[in-house]
Each structure stands twice: as structure tokens, then as C-alpha cells.
Coordinates of C-alpha atoms in Angstrom, one line a residue:
Chain A
M1 CA 88.5 48.7 -12.8
R2 CA 89.9 51.1 -15.3
N3 CA 91.5 53.1 -12.6
A4 CA 93.2 49.9 -11.3
F5 CA 94.2 49.2 -14.9
A6 CA 95.8 52.6 -15.3
A7 CA 97.7 52.4 -12.0
E8 CA 98.9 48.9 -12.6
V9 CA 100.1 49.7 -16.2
T10 CA 102.0 52.7 -14.8
A11 CA 103.6 50.6 -12.1
M12 CA 104.5 47.9 -14.7
A13 CA 105.9 50.5 -17.1
A14 CA 108.3 51.7 -14.4
E15 CA 109.6 48.2 -14.1
D16 CA 109.7 47.1 -17.7
P17 CA 110.9 49.5 -20.5
K18 CA 109.5 47.2 -23.1
L19 CA 105.9 47.8 -22.0
V20 CA 104.1 50.3 -24.2
L21 CA 100.4 51.3 -23.8
L22 CA 98.6 52.2 -27.1
S23 CA 95.3 54.0 -26.6
G24 CA 92.6 54.7 -29.1
D25 CA 92.1 58.3 -28.1
I26 CA 90.3 57.4 -24.8
G27 CA 91.2 57.6 -21.1
N28 CA 91.3 61.4 -20.9
R29 CA 93.5 62.2 -17.8
L30 CA 93.5 58.4 -16.9
F31 CA 97.1 57.9 -18.1
D32 CA 98.6 61.3 -17.1
E33 CA 101.0 59.6 -14.7
L34 CA 102.2 57.2 -17.4
R35 CA 102.5 59.9 -20.0
G36 CA 104.3 62.2 -17.7
G37 CA 106.7 59.6 -16.2
Y38 CA 107.3 57.4 -19.2
P39 CA 106.4 59.4 -22.3
S40 CA 108.0 56.9 -24.8
Q41 CA 105.8 54.1 -23.3
F42 CA 102.5 55.7 -24.1
M43 CA 101.1 56.4 -27.5
N44 CA 97.7 57.8 -28.5
C45 CA 97.0 56.1 -31.8
G46 CA 93.9 58.1 -32.5
V47 CA 90.5 56.8 -33.5
A48 CA 92.1 54.3 -35.9
E49 CA 91.9 50.9 -34.3
A50 CA 92.8 48.8 -37.3
N51 CA 96.1 50.5 -37.6
M52 CA 96.6 50.6 -33.8
M53 CA 96.3 46.8 -33.7
G54 CA 98.8 46.3 -36.6
V55 CA 101.2 48.8 -35.0
A56 CA 101.0 46.8 -31.7
A57 CA 101.8 43.6 -33.6
G58 CA 104.8 45.2 -35.3
M59 CA 106.0 46.5 -31.9
A60 CA 105.6 43.0 -30.4
L61 CA 107.5 41.4 -33.3
S62 CA 110.3 43.8 -32.5
G63 CA 110.7 42.9 -28.9
L64 CA 108.3 45.3 -27.2
R65 CA 105.3 44.3 -25.0
P66 CA 102.4 46.4 -26.2
I67 CA 99.0 46.7 -24.5
V68 CA 96.2 48.0 -26.7
Y69 CA 93.4 49.8 -24.8
T70 CA 90.1 51.2 -25.9
I71 CA 86.4 50.6 -25.5
T72 CA 85.7 46.9 -26.1
P73 CA 83.8 46.9 -29.4
F74 CA 86.6 49.1 -30.9
T75 CA 89.4 46.9 -29.7
T76 CA 87.7 43.7 -30.8
T77 CA 85.2 43.6 -33.6
R78 CA 86.3 46.9 -35.1
C79 CA 89.8 45.5 -35.8
L80 CA 89.1 41.8 -35.8
E81 CA 91.1 41.0 -38.9
Q82 CA 94.2 42.7 -37.5
I83 CA 93.7 40.7 -34.3
R84 CA 93.3 37.4 -36.2
V85 CA 96.1 38.0 -38.7
D86 CA 98.6 40.4 -37.2
V87 CA 98.4 39.3 -33.6
A88 CA 97.1 35.7 -33.4
Y89 CA 98.6 34.2 -36.6
H90 CA 102.0 35.8 -35.8
D91 CA 101.7 34.7 -32.2
A92 CA 102.7 38.2 -31.3
P93 CA 102.8 39.0 -27.6
V94 CA 100.1 41.7 -27.6
V95 CA 97.7 42.2 -24.7
I96 CA 94.4 43.5 -25.9
V97 CA 92.3 45.2 -23.2
G98 CA 88.6 46.1 -23.8
T99 CA 87.2 48.6 -21.3
G100 CA 83.5 49.0 -20.5
S101 CA 82.8 45.4 -21.5
G102 CA 79.5 43.6 -21.6
L103 CA 76.7 46.0 -20.6
S104 CA 79.0 48.5 -18.7
Y105 CA 78.0 51.1 -21.2
A106 CA 74.3 50.2 -21.3
S107 CA 73.4 53.8 -21.5
L108 CA 75.4 54.3 -24.7
G109 CA 73.4 51.8 -26.6
P110 CA 74.4 48.6 -28.5
T111 CA 77.2 50.4 -30.5
H112 CA 79.1 50.3 -27.1
H113 CA 77.8 46.9 -25.8
S114 CA 80.1 43.9 -26.1
L115 CA 78.2 40.7 -25.9
E116 CA 80.0 38.7 -28.7
D117 CA 83.7 38.9 -27.8
F118 CA 84.1 35.5 -26.1
A119 CA 82.4 33.8 -28.9
I120 CA 84.6 35.4 -31.6
F121 CA 87.9 35.1 -29.7
R122 CA 87.2 31.5 -28.7
A123 CA 87.5 30.5 -32.4
I124 CA 90.8 32.3 -33.0
P125 CA 93.9 30.2 -32.4
N126 CA 96.7 31.3 -30.0
I127 CA 94.7 33.9 -28.1
R128 CA 93.9 33.5 -24.5
V129 CA 90.6 35.1 -23.3
L130 CA 90.4 36.5 -19.8
A131 CA 87.5 38.2 -17.9
P132 CA 88.8 39.3 -14.5
Y133 CA 86.0 39.7 -11.9
D134 CA 87.4 42.7 -9.9
A135 CA 90.3 45.1 -9.6
P136 CA 92.6 42.7 -7.6
S137 CA 91.9 39.9 -10.1
L138 CA 92.7 42.4 -13.0
R139 CA 96.0 43.4 -11.4
K140 CA 97.0 39.8 -11.1
V141 CA 96.1 38.6 -14.6
L142 CA 97.4 41.8 -16.3
S143 CA 100.9 41.4 -15.0
E144 CA 100.8 37.6 -15.7
A145 CA 99.6 38.3 -19.2
V146 CA 102.3 40.8 -20.1
G147 CA 105.0 38.6 -18.5
S148 CA 103.9 35.5 -20.3
G149 CA 104.4 36.7 -23.9
V150 CA 101.2 35.0 -24.9
P151 CA 98.7 36.9 -27.0
T152 CA 95.9 37.7 -24.6
Y153 CA 92.5 39.4 -24.7
I154 CA 91.3 40.9 -21.4
R155 CA 87.8 42.3 -21.0
I156 CA 87.3 44.6 -18.1
G157 CA 84.5 46.8 -16.6
K158 CA 84.5 50.5 -16.3
K159 CA 84.7 52.0 -12.8
G160 CA 83.2 51.6 -9.4
E161 CA 83.1 47.8 -9.4
Q162 CA 83.5 46.5 -5.9
D163 CA 86.4 44.3 -4.9
L164 CA 85.2 40.8 -4.3
V165 CA 88.4 39.4 -2.9
S166 CA 91.6 40.7 -1.3
N167 CA 94.8 41.1 -3.4
E168 CA 96.2 38.0 -1.8
D169 CA 93.2 35.9 -2.7
A170 CA 92.8 37.1 -6.3
A171 CA 93.0 34.5 -8.9
G172 CA 95.6 34.5 -11.6
I173 CA 95.3 33.2 -15.1
G174 CA 93.6 29.8 -15.2
E175 CA 92.6 29.9 -11.6
A176 CA 89.2 30.4 -10.1
T177 CA 88.0 31.7 -6.7
V178 CA 85.4 30.1 -4.5
V179 CA 83.6 33.0 -2.7
R180 CA 80.6 31.0 -1.3
Q181 CA 80.8 27.4 -0.3
G182 CA 77.7 25.3 -1.1
E183 CA 76.3 21.8 -1.6
D184 CA 73.1 21.9 -3.7
V185 CA 74.3 23.7 -6.9
C186 CA 77.4 25.3 -8.2
V187 CA 77.2 28.7 -9.9
L188 CA 80.1 29.6 -12.2
S189 CA 80.3 33.4 -12.5
V190 CA 82.3 34.9 -15.4
G191 CA 83.9 38.3 -15.2
T192 CA 82.2 41.3 -13.6
I193 CA 78.8 39.8 -13.1
G194 CA 80.1 38.4 -9.8
P195 CA 78.1 40.7 -7.4
E196 CA 74.8 39.7 -9.0
V197 CA 75.7 36.0 -8.6
I198 CA 76.8 36.5 -5.0
A199 CA 73.6 38.4 -4.2
A200 CA 71.6 35.6 -5.8
A201 CA 73.4 32.9 -3.8
D202 CA 72.7 34.8 -0.5
T203 CA 69.0 35.1 -1.4
L204 CA 68.9 31.4 -2.3
K205 CA 70.3 30.5 1.0
E206 CA 68.4 32.9 3.2
V207 CA 65.0 32.8 1.5
H208 CA 64.9 29.4 -0.2
G209 CA 67.2 27.3 1.9
I210 CA 69.3 26.4 -1.2
S211 CA 73.0 26.1 -0.7
A212 CA 74.8 27.5 -3.8
E213 CA 78.6 27.4 -4.3
V214 CA 79.8 30.5 -6.1
V215 CA 83.0 30.2 -8.2
L216 CA 84.4 33.3 -9.8
V217 CA 85.9 32.5 -13.1
N218 CA 88.4 34.8 -14.9
T219 CA 89.7 32.5 -17.7
V220 CA 87.3 31.8 -20.6
K221 CA 89.9 30.3 -22.8
P222 CA 91.5 27.9 -22.2
L223 CA 88.8 26.1 -20.4
D224 CA 89.7 24.8 -16.9
E225 CA 88.7 21.2 -17.7
S226 CA 90.0 19.7 -14.5
M227 CA 87.9 22.2 -12.4
L228 CA 84.8 21.3 -14.4
T229 CA 85.4 17.6 -14.0
S230 CA 85.9 18.0 -10.3
L231 CA 82.8 20.2 -9.9
S232 CA 80.6 17.8 -11.9
Q233 CA 81.5 15.1 -9.5
R234 CA 80.4 17.2 -6.5
F235 CA 77.3 18.8 -7.9
K236 CA 74.2 17.5 -9.7
A237 CA 73.6 20.9 -11.2
I238 CA 75.8 23.7 -12.6
V239 CA 74.6 27.2 -13.5
T240 CA 76.8 29.5 -15.6
V241 CA 76.3 33.3 -15.6
E242 CA 78.0 35.7 -18.0
E243 CA 77.4 39.2 -19.3
H244 CA 77.7 37.9 -22.8
S245 CA 75.5 36.3 -25.4
K246 CA 74.4 32.7 -24.6
N247 CA 75.4 32.0 -28.3
G248 CA 79.1 31.0 -28.2
G249 CA 79.6 32.1 -24.6
Y250 CA 81.4 30.4 -21.7
G251 CA 78.2 28.4 -20.8
E252 CA 78.0 26.9 -24.2
H253 CA 81.7 26.0 -24.0
V254 CA 81.2 24.3 -20.6
S255 CA 78.1 22.5 -21.9
A256 CA 80.0 21.2 -24.8
Y257 CA 82.9 20.0 -22.6
L258 CA 80.5 18.2 -20.2
A259 CA 78.6 16.6 -23.1
Q260 CA 81.8 15.4 -24.8
Q261 CA 83.0 13.9 -21.6
G262 CA 79.7 12.0 -21.1
I263 CA 79.1 13.9 -17.9
S264 CA 75.4 14.0 -17.1
T265 CA 75.5 16.9 -14.6
S266 CA 72.6 19.2 -15.4
I267 CA 73.6 22.6 -16.7
T268 CA 71.8 25.9 -17.1
C269 CA 73.4 28.8 -19.0
L270 CA 72.5 32.4 -18.3
G271 CA 73.6 35.1 -20.7
T272 CA 72.1 37.7 -23.0
G273 CA 69.7 36.7 -25.7
D274 CA 69.8 36.8 -29.5
K275 CA 68.7 40.4 -29.7
F276 CA 69.9 44.0 -29.4
M277 CA 68.6 46.2 -26.6
H278 CA 67.2 49.2 -28.3
S279 CA 66.3 51.1 -25.1
V280 CA 68.9 52.7 -22.9
G281 CA 69.3 52.5 -19.2
S282 CA 71.6 51.6 -16.3
Q283 CA 73.8 48.5 -16.3
S284 CA 71.4 47.1 -13.7
Y285 CA 68.4 47.8 -16.0
A286 CA 70.2 46.1 -18.8
R287 CA 71.1 43.0 -16.7
A288 CA 67.4 42.6 -15.7
Y289 CA 66.3 43.2 -19.3
F290 CA 68.5 40.2 -20.4
G291 CA 67.7 38.1 -17.4
I292 CA 71.1 38.0 -15.8
D293 CA 70.4 40.1 -12.7
A294 CA 70.3 38.6 -9.2
A295 CA 66.6 37.9 -9.2
S296 CA 66.8 36.1 -12.6
I297 CA 69.7 34.0 -11.3
V298 CA 67.6 33.0 -8.2
N299 CA 64.7 32.0 -10.4
A300 CA 66.8 30.1 -13.0
T301 CA 68.7 28.2 -10.3
Q302 CA 65.5 27.1 -8.6
D303 CA 64.1 26.0 -11.9
C304 CA 67.3 24.1 -12.6
L305 CA 67.2 22.2 -9.3
K306 CA 63.5 21.4 -9.8
S307 CA 64.1 19.8 -13.1
V308 CA 66.9 17.8 -11.7
E309 CA 64.7 16.6 -8.9
S310 CA 61.8 15.7 -11.2
A311 CA 64.1 13.8 -13.5
A312 CA 65.4 11.8 -10.5
S313 CA 62.0 11.0 -9.1
Chain B
M1 CA 126.0 43.5 -37.0
P2 CA 124.1 43.4 -40.3
E3 CA 126.3 43.4 -43.3
A4 CA 126.6 46.4 -45.6
P5 CA 124.8 46.4 -49.0
I6 CA 126.7 44.0 -51.3
Q7 CA 125.9 45.3 -54.8
N8 CA 126.3 48.9 -56.1
D9 CA 126.5 48.1 -59.8
M10 CA 123.0 48.8 -61.1
G11 CA 123.7 46.9 -64.3
S12 CA 124.3 43.7 -62.4
L13 CA 121.2 44.2 -60.4
E14 CA 119.2 44.6 -63.5
Q15 CA 120.5 41.2 -64.7
I16 CA 119.5 39.6 -61.4
A17 CA 116.0 41.0 -61.8
Q18 CA 115.8 39.6 -65.3
M19 CA 116.9 36.2 -64.0
L20 CA 114.4 36.3 -61.2
R21 CA 111.6 37.3 -63.6
H22 CA 112.3 34.1 -65.5
R23 CA 112.2 32.0 -62.4
I24 CA 109.0 33.6 -61.2
I25 CA 107.3 32.9 -64.6
K26 CA 108.7 29.3 -64.7
T27 CA 107.5 28.7 -61.2
S28 CA 104.1 30.1 -62.0
H29 CA 103.8 27.6 -64.9
E30 CA 105.0 24.7 -62.8
S31 CA 103.0 25.4 -59.6
G32 CA 99.9 27.1 -61.0
T33 CA 100.6 30.2 -58.8
P34 CA 99.0 33.4 -60.1
H35 CA 99.7 37.2 -59.7
L36 CA 102.5 37.2 -62.3
G37 CA 101.7 40.7 -63.4
S38 CA 101.9 42.0 -59.8
C39 CA 105.3 40.2 -59.3
L40 CA 106.9 41.5 -62.4
S41 CA 105.9 45.1 -61.7
C42 CA 107.7 45.1 -58.3
I43 CA 110.7 42.8 -58.8
D44 CA 113.0 45.7 -59.7
L45 CA 112.1 47.4 -56.5
L46 CA 112.7 44.2 -54.6
V47 CA 116.1 43.5 -56.1
F48 CA 117.1 47.1 -55.5
L49 CA 116.1 47.0 -51.8
Y50 CA 117.5 43.5 -51.1
W51 CA 120.9 44.0 -52.9
H52 CA 121.5 47.7 -52.5
I53 CA 119.6 49.2 -49.5
L54 CA 118.7 46.8 -46.7
Q55 CA 121.1 46.3 -43.9
I56 CA 120.6 42.6 -43.5
D57 CA 122.5 39.4 -42.9
P58 CA 120.8 36.3 -44.4
T59 CA 122.8 34.1 -41.9
D60 CA 121.5 36.1 -39.0
P61 CA 117.9 36.9 -40.0
T62 CA 116.6 37.9 -36.5
N63 CA 119.4 40.3 -35.7
P64 CA 117.6 43.1 -33.7
K65 CA 119.5 45.8 -35.7
R66 CA 118.5 44.5 -39.1
D67 CA 116.5 46.6 -41.5
R68 CA 112.9 45.3 -41.9
F69 CA 111.2 44.8 -45.2
L70 CA 107.5 44.2 -45.5
L71 CA 105.8 43.0 -48.7
S72 CA 102.5 44.6 -47.8
K73 CA 101.2 43.5 -51.2
G74 CA 101.6 39.9 -50.1
H75 CA 100.2 38.4 -53.3
A76 CA 103.6 39.2 -54.9
A77 CA 105.1 36.5 -52.6
P78 CA 106.3 34.5 -55.6
A79 CA 108.7 37.3 -56.3
L80 CA 109.8 37.7 -52.7
F81 CA 110.5 34.0 -52.3
Q82 CA 112.9 34.1 -55.3
V83 CA 114.6 37.2 -53.9
L84 CA 115.1 35.7 -50.4
A85 CA 116.4 32.4 -51.9
E86 CA 118.8 34.1 -54.3
R87 CA 119.9 36.4 -51.4
G88 CA 120.8 33.4 -49.3
F89 CA 118.1 33.2 -46.6
F90 CA 117.4 29.6 -47.7
P91 CA 118.7 27.4 -50.5
V92 CA 117.2 28.1 -54.0
S93 CA 116.5 24.4 -54.1
D94 CA 114.0 24.8 -51.3
L95 CA 111.7 26.3 -53.9
N96 CA 111.5 23.0 -55.8
N97 CA 108.4 22.0 -53.9
Y98 CA 106.7 25.3 -54.6
G99 CA 102.9 25.0 -54.3
E100 CA 103.0 21.3 -53.4
D101 CA 101.0 20.0 -50.4
G102 CA 102.8 20.9 -47.2
S103 CA 105.1 23.5 -48.9
L104 CA 105.7 26.9 -47.3
F105 CA 105.8 28.5 -50.7
G106 CA 102.5 29.5 -52.1
E107 CA 100.6 32.6 -52.9
H108 CA 101.4 34.6 -49.8
P109 CA 104.3 34.9 -47.3
P110 CA 104.1 32.6 -44.2
T111 CA 104.9 33.9 -40.7
P112 CA 108.5 34.9 -39.7
S113 CA 108.6 31.9 -37.5
A114 CA 108.0 29.6 -40.4
L115 CA 110.4 31.1 -43.0
P116 CA 113.6 33.0 -42.3
G117 CA 113.7 36.4 -44.0
I118 CA 110.0 37.0 -43.8
E119 CA 109.0 39.9 -41.4
A120 CA 105.2 39.5 -41.6
A121 CA 102.7 37.2 -43.1
T122 CA 100.8 39.5 -45.4
G123 CA 98.3 38.6 -48.0
S124 CA 95.3 40.4 -46.6
L125 CA 95.9 44.0 -47.9
G126 CA 96.4 47.0 -45.7
H127 CA 98.3 45.1 -43.0
G128 CA 101.9 45.4 -43.9
L129 CA 102.2 49.2 -43.4
P130 CA 100.7 49.3 -39.9
I131 CA 102.9 46.4 -38.8
G132 CA 105.9 48.1 -40.4
L133 CA 105.0 51.4 -38.6
G134 CA 104.9 49.5 -35.3
M135 CA 108.4 48.1 -36.1
A136 CA 109.7 51.6 -37.0
L137 CA 108.3 53.0 -33.8
A138 CA 109.8 50.2 -31.8
S139 CA 113.2 51.2 -33.1
R140 CA 112.8 54.6 -31.5
I141 CA 111.2 53.4 -28.3
S142 CA 113.9 50.7 -27.8
D143 CA 116.7 52.9 -29.1
V144 CA 117.9 50.2 -31.5
P145 CA 118.7 51.9 -34.9
Y146 CA 117.2 50.3 -38.1
S147 CA 115.0 51.3 -41.0
V148 CA 111.8 49.9 -42.2
Y149 CA 110.8 49.6 -45.8
A150 CA 107.4 48.4 -47.3
I151 CA 106.1 47.9 -50.8
L152 CA 102.4 48.5 -51.2
S153 CA 100.3 48.0 -54.3
D154 CA 98.1 50.8 -55.7
G155 CA 95.0 48.7 -55.3
E156 CA 96.0 48.2 -51.7
C157 CA 95.6 51.9 -51.1
N158 CA 91.9 51.2 -51.2
E159 CA 92.2 49.9 -47.7
G160 CA 91.4 52.5 -44.9
S161 CA 94.1 51.0 -42.7
V162 CA 96.8 52.3 -45.1
W163 CA 95.6 55.8 -44.5
E164 CA 95.2 55.3 -40.8
A165 CA 98.9 54.3 -40.7
A166 CA 99.9 57.2 -42.9
L167 CA 98.2 59.6 -40.5
L168 CA 99.9 58.2 -37.4
A169 CA 103.3 58.0 -39.1
A170 CA 103.1 61.6 -39.9
A171 CA 101.9 62.7 -36.5
Q172 CA 104.8 60.7 -34.9
K173 CA 107.4 61.9 -37.4
V174 CA 108.5 58.4 -38.1
S175 CA 111.6 59.2 -40.3
N176 CA 112.9 55.6 -40.5
L177 CA 109.9 54.4 -42.5
T178 CA 109.9 54.3 -46.3
V179 CA 107.0 53.1 -48.4
A180 CA 107.2 52.4 -52.1
I181 CA 103.9 52.2 -53.9
D182 CA 104.0 49.9 -56.9
Y183 CA 101.8 52.1 -59.0
N184 CA 101.1 49.9 -62.0
K185 CA 97.6 51.5 -62.5
W186 CA 95.7 48.2 -62.2
Q187 CA 94.0 46.3 -59.4
A188 CA 92.4 42.8 -59.6
T189 CA 89.5 43.7 -61.8
G190 CA 90.1 47.2 -63.2
R191 CA 92.0 50.4 -63.5
S192 CA 93.0 51.5 -60.0
N193 CA 92.1 55.1 -60.8
E194 CA 88.6 54.1 -61.9
V195 CA 87.7 51.5 -59.2
L196 CA 88.4 54.1 -56.4
G197 CA 89.6 57.7 -56.9
L198 CA 93.3 57.0 -56.3
A199 CA 94.8 59.8 -58.4
P200 CA 96.5 62.1 -57.7
L201 CA 98.4 59.6 -55.6
A202 CA 101.6 61.6 -54.9
E203 CA 99.6 64.6 -53.8
K204 CA 97.6 62.4 -51.4
W205 CA 100.7 61.1 -49.6
S206 CA 102.1 64.6 -49.6
A207 CA 98.9 66.0 -48.1
F208 CA 99.1 63.3 -45.4
G209 CA 102.5 64.7 -44.3
W210 CA 104.9 62.4 -46.0
C211 CA 108.1 63.2 -47.9
V212 CA 107.2 62.1 -51.4
S213 CA 109.2 61.4 -54.5
E214 CA 107.9 60.1 -57.8
I215 CA 110.1 57.8 -60.0
D216 CA 110.1 55.3 -62.8
G217 CA 109.7 52.1 -60.8
H218 CA 111.9 50.1 -63.1
N219 CA 114.8 52.5 -63.0
L220 CA 117.2 51.6 -60.2
N221 CA 119.2 54.8 -60.4
Q222 CA 116.1 56.8 -59.8
M223 CA 115.3 54.6 -56.8
A224 CA 118.8 55.2 -55.4
D225 CA 118.4 59.0 -56.0
A226 CA 115.0 59.0 -54.3
I227 CA 116.4 57.3 -51.2
E228 CA 119.6 59.3 -51.0
K229 CA 118.2 62.8 -51.5
N230 CA 115.6 62.3 -48.7
R231 CA 117.7 60.3 -46.3
N232 CA 117.8 63.1 -43.7
D233 CA 114.2 64.3 -44.1
P234 CA 112.4 64.1 -40.7
R235 CA 109.2 62.9 -42.3
P236 CA 108.2 59.3 -43.3
K237 CA 109.0 58.8 -47.0
A238 CA 106.8 57.6 -49.8
I239 CA 108.1 56.7 -53.2
I240 CA 105.5 56.7 -55.9
A241 CA 107.0 54.1 -58.3
N242 CA 105.3 54.3 -61.7
T243 CA 105.5 50.7 -62.9
V244 CA 104.1 48.5 -65.7
K245 CA 102.2 45.4 -64.6
G246 CA 103.8 42.4 -66.2
R247 CA 107.0 44.4 -66.9
G248 CA 109.7 42.6 -69.0
V249 CA 107.6 40.3 -71.1
S250 CA 105.9 42.0 -74.0
F251 CA 102.7 40.0 -74.1
M252 CA 102.2 40.4 -70.3
E253 CA 102.9 44.1 -70.1
D254 CA 99.9 46.2 -69.0
D255 CA 97.5 43.3 -69.6
N256 CA 95.5 42.7 -66.5
N257 CA 94.6 39.1 -67.5
W258 CA 98.0 38.3 -66.0
H259 CA 96.8 39.1 -62.6
Y260 CA 95.4 35.5 -62.6
R261 CA 96.6 33.8 -65.8
I262 CA 99.1 31.0 -65.6
P263 CA 101.6 30.8 -68.5
T264 CA 101.8 27.8 -70.8
A265 CA 105.2 26.0 -71.4
E266 CA 105.4 27.8 -74.7
E267 CA 104.8 31.2 -73.1
V268 CA 107.5 30.4 -70.5
G269 CA 109.9 29.8 -73.4
L270 CA 108.9 33.0 -75.2
A271 CA 109.3 35.0 -72.0
A272 CA 112.8 33.5 -71.4
K273 CA 113.9 34.6 -74.9
E274 CA 112.6 38.1 -74.3
L275 CA 114.4 38.2 -71.0
G276 CA 117.6 37.1 -72.5
I277 CA 117.7 33.9 -70.5
E278 CA 119.2 30.8 -72.0
A279 CA 116.7 28.0 -72.1

């Protein structure tokens, strides 16, 4: 995804002289084409993220369209006050991009995990929260975000994520993509966890005879309420999956919405638990550790349907 | 185009500063707004910038070519509001509801969208300089010429983001950025050189790659000299303005109780007399 990000930013910079990429001393060689072709539109702000976010706000208040880019914990919690005050309070058109989100950097340990960003950003006014699910989806929401002038946070993966849809089918901001049609249960997949969810849906169908609809969601805030209302009328059970803490995550947001609407559709929320992972390992290992890998999704979905059936009988 | 500076007579500017000192003190009494000491130590710098330096047009506050000013020490907003009103960004009478429920005028500046003349909503320390640096860089990137000025407090230099900004400004040779440090030697609860090791302050900014001058922060001619002599220096500029907290009123000067204290009606009268303001 980060290669797609660099290519898209370079293409956008060629079209829009107001676009400026601010990097926190990462992306070695990644932005060579941007730096070479449009040197005034790239700035390495060093390992000084609080200042970088304030600089971005100042640029945005002066008519530029800055994109701030570094590893997710450092472009979110490290400079949270600058995001809240300089960007959000001023409604400054800054696009904040966190790379290596969720458990992408599982092998680097919890200092480089980001499992709290949705929860924190959801509570900050004016900021939109996006989690594109693949490179085509990233390209689409990135250009929409910069064009919109709305302060936006985008969490992306690292590299090697597979494309789940074509460029034509990729969802823009506020849209979702159905990649598996189903009838028994709907699984809402947030961000880059999509391949685990799709694999789980295929196993549910082939092994267990359960027909699961898979919806890839890329917009965490604002919540797509009309989609949720519509899905709750079609399905007796909804499962949400995110590479983020269950505390304050997308699933909790959906649950609150359904409860407030008096909708009785059963909901199961999968996310990471209230703990740090002290061991290191691959992203797959970390997903299994937190119970958000395909096998865990299969089990949780079956349990969810069983409880719905026993409640009905 | 922004208008040229309107006032070159430093004597008249000193009179304006005295008048605004009185309004700040009176407003503090009427509205219960604190930080008098902090306002009185930087009001001379504010008047100097707003009447003599800044290329601004109060009738066109969002002109892209305007100079930008950031009150990074946002708790001196009571001084800034008086300056903006007197300078014509909004009627002085707008300040009559100061501190009331629903008023825009309180302890810190609101956002630019809420009040003309404000460039950034400061109040949390260490934010104004990075934002100002972004504005100064935007001038270069967009090829729209203007200058950016910021006033920081000495206590504010506790914040790491100030020094992060100082490093980037030096690396990028941001010559259209000028910072004035209101060095009144106090912060909220103690001497600023004792709370953290701030001194030697001029040497610190100089070591960070800035063009530094040190002046009496209540002497407008020294301010003008500091700006003029370094105008063509390619580095970002820092003016260490040695000031007195509570300057202009004998019983407030260098007394840190006036960081939070609100004056009584009698004290407002005494201050007016000292400032040479007719009651």
C-alpha cells in the first residue's frame, strides 16, 4: 500500500502545486520521484512529529494542501494535541496518513503497533477517519480526501497487501464494497483485515454451509448509518472485524448505533483485546494472538449464529 | 495589497501602549480575566508590531499577501484583543461583552474563522511557532511574499515543540520568520531560569542556527533597530526581548502574583493614575 501511496502522491503533486508531502524522516527512496520532480512539494521534517503537524496546519491555513506521513503511532498519538488543536479545531485541510497501521509492524513490538487510533480520532470533532482496504481503495480515498479540503486521517498498511477489487470497483469515501454475497450473516471488514475475512467467509461456506456476506468498509467516521440500517433489515446477525482494539473501535460504534435505533440485530465485534502483545512475530501470528485471523473469525461467526438460533427457539 | 505601516512616531506608539495597558487592566477587573502580568510584559511588542511592522489591512484580514502574526503565548489574548480592536479589525465596543457567556473574548484567542485578525487559536503553549513556521514555508512554496512574526513567552520555551520548530526553521533557512521571546523571567509558578534551565537563552537560539538580537523589550527604538539591521539575514530571526512582567504599574511589576490575580476597582484607579490615563 505504501508504494501505491507514494505513486499516487507523486501523480497528484504533478497536477496540484498546492499539494505538499511532509515526512517524518521515513520512506527512504520511497519518495525519490516526488523529491526529484517536485522538490518544493516534499519536505523531510525530521523525527519531530509535533512540530511537523503544526507546520502542516500552518501550511493548510495558508492555502496549501499538506499530507503528513509517517509510521502510525508517530503521526497519531505522538502528536495528538497538535492534531486536536492545530488541525481539527482550526478545521485545517490536512490529510494525516499513518503507514504500517494496526499490526503491520507486529515484529517491531507494541511501540509500533496502532490499535487505538480509531477510538481516539472518533472523539475529535471535524476529522474524518478512513481505513482503505487495499491499494485501489487507497488511491481513490486519498485523492478524494485531498480534494475535499476536510481534515482527514487515513490509516494504511505497509507493503504487499493484495488488491481485493479493481480500480473501477474501489470504494470512495463513505462507500463500502460487497465482495461476497450472502444470506445468513453479514461480516463488516474494516481496513486491511479484508483477506482474513474473505478467507473466513469462504471456509464458512465450503466447510460449514454458512452463507456470509462480506462488506469491505473504508470509512470509520462518519458512520454509514443508512448502510447499517439496511443491513440490519436483511440480516439477523452482523459481525464486525477490525485490526484495532475492541475498546472504542468500529464495532463498538456500530453496536451503539444499532442499540440507539432500537435495532435488535445480533452483533459480534472482533478486535484486539485490552492488552499489549509482549512477544514479537509476523502479522499473521499477531492476528491469531488477538483472535482476528480467519480461523477465529470462522469460530466467532458460528458462535454468533448459534446464539441467535438458540435465542429464537 | 496590504497597507503600509501607519505609524512611525515611537512616542505616539508608547502612548497607545499606555492606553491599552489601562484597558487591559480595566477589562481584567470587569471580566475576571487573569494573566495581567503576561499581557503587560508584551503589550509594547504588540503595539510595535501592529502599528509599525506588520503589512496588514484590517478591512481585508484574509488577504493572501498579508503578514502573519501569531501570539504563541496565547494567554496574553486580553492584550491582543485590545490591539486588534484599536487597530480596526473589529469595533472596540465588541469588547463590551468580554468574558460573558457566549462571548468570543476570553482567556485565549479563538480560531481565525471566528474572529478577524486572529491567525491561530493558541493557548496551549508550543503551538504558535510550528504553525507560524508552516505559514512562513507556505510563502516560499506558493511564491506569495509575506513575513511571519510570533511572540513566545519564556515559560513557553519549556515545550519541546518550540525547539523542534527552531531546528526545522534553521535547516530550511526560513528567513521570513521572526520570533520575539517575551523574556520576563517568570513562568506560572516560578522563575523561568529555575523551573527549567532556560539561560543562556540568546545563546541557545544562536546555537540552534538563528540570527539573534537581544533588546530591552519595552524600548520601541531597539525593536526597530533589531528588525532593520537583520532584515536581509538569510536565517530565521529571534529577538530576545528582556521585559518586566506587569510592566507599567509599580505594584504589578516583577510580582508573579499578577499571573493570576484580578485587580480591584481601587487598583484599577491607581494603575490608571500611574499610566497617565484620565479616569
